[in-house]
């Protein structure tokens, strides 16, 4: 058997190889990168001259401190960040009970996902996405290992970039307490959540506007109305109201088959009881977030970034279930077809259903052939 350090070397070699291949050999988003760089000031003012009060604050604050501004296409932030994301994802899955092999496959699938490819191709603003996902995964790992201080710290830094507190903080409570409410649970929840929210609020309302004034050289209130400068979690606060005609159109759109159907997987997976009880509740909560995002949010593509901590593990459990129910030979076929489909359509994990149906058809044909021979 291979020693543990050899396994880690092999794992890192596979991850780095895949990420570098995606970064340098996949389709180039050069046109989009130029657009992103020009318009990135709306999210990250240190890229340009647009509105200084963005909602992705971690990387702008860091770049302001060190005095470095990366240009679109420079790999020195997204590539190391992608490798670290895969390592943290592996550690998180091991913490919730997945085997080494399954965790490795999940990390490889993450490296080929649509959200990861966006980060690696660097639209000019996705350096911030990479830094956010590192702390999001670190928060999930800390939650699984029950390290409250690290979870709170990671949520604070992750929320600097996205409104992830709306996902991570309720997920933390569900993971530990479910729907039980007690004085102890509320006190612990406040101890975890309030420091991160308070620090985030201070950075957003005091430090960041001060930096923006220095960059813009003008009055902040002249650039953004005071009502928007008090917003806690969102750069753009206007949510789309429920429009049933729009919802109906989305049901027949490609987005539904990419993100809508896949959200039903946690309820369909036969291996679902394998997961920790707390993580089951988190998966169900993620499905709720998916439905909410799909029905009222203007940007469905965010689901590619929100759902990977649930979609990919459940996807790996499907492969395990296939192997247990249909045999190792069919599992190899499923894995091969899935790999090809993910490579061809990395943003469309729903294509796994095609390989699943194919595998079921192959197995049924094999059983039918055996009956005929008998």
Short mmCIF file of N, CA and C in Angstrom, two decimals, residues 177-182:
data_model
loop_
_atom_site.label_atom_id
_atom_site.label_comp_id
_atom_site.label_asym_id
_atom_site.label_seq_id
_atom_site.Cartn_x
_atom_site.Cartn_y
_atom_site.Cartn_z
N UNK A 177 -27.81 21.81 15.58
CA UNK A 177 -29.01 21.78 16.42
C UNK A 177 -30.28 21.42 15.67
N UNK A 178 -30.25 21.39 14.36
CA UNK A 178 -31.47 21.12 13.63
C UNK A 178 -32.49 22.22 13.88
N UNK A 179 -33.70 21.83 14.24
CA UNK A 179 -34.75 22.81 14.51
C UNK A 179 -35.00 22.97 16.01
N UNK A 180 -34.08 22.47 16.82
CA UNK A 180 -34.20 22.64 18.27
C UNK A 180 -33.70 24.03 18.66
N UNK A 181 -34.41 24.67 19.58
CA UNK A 181 -34.05 26.00 20.04
C UNK A 181 -33.94 25.96 21.56
N UNK A 182 -32.80 26.42 22.06
CA UNK A 182 -32.59 26.50 23.51
C UNK A 182 -31.70 27.70 23.79
#
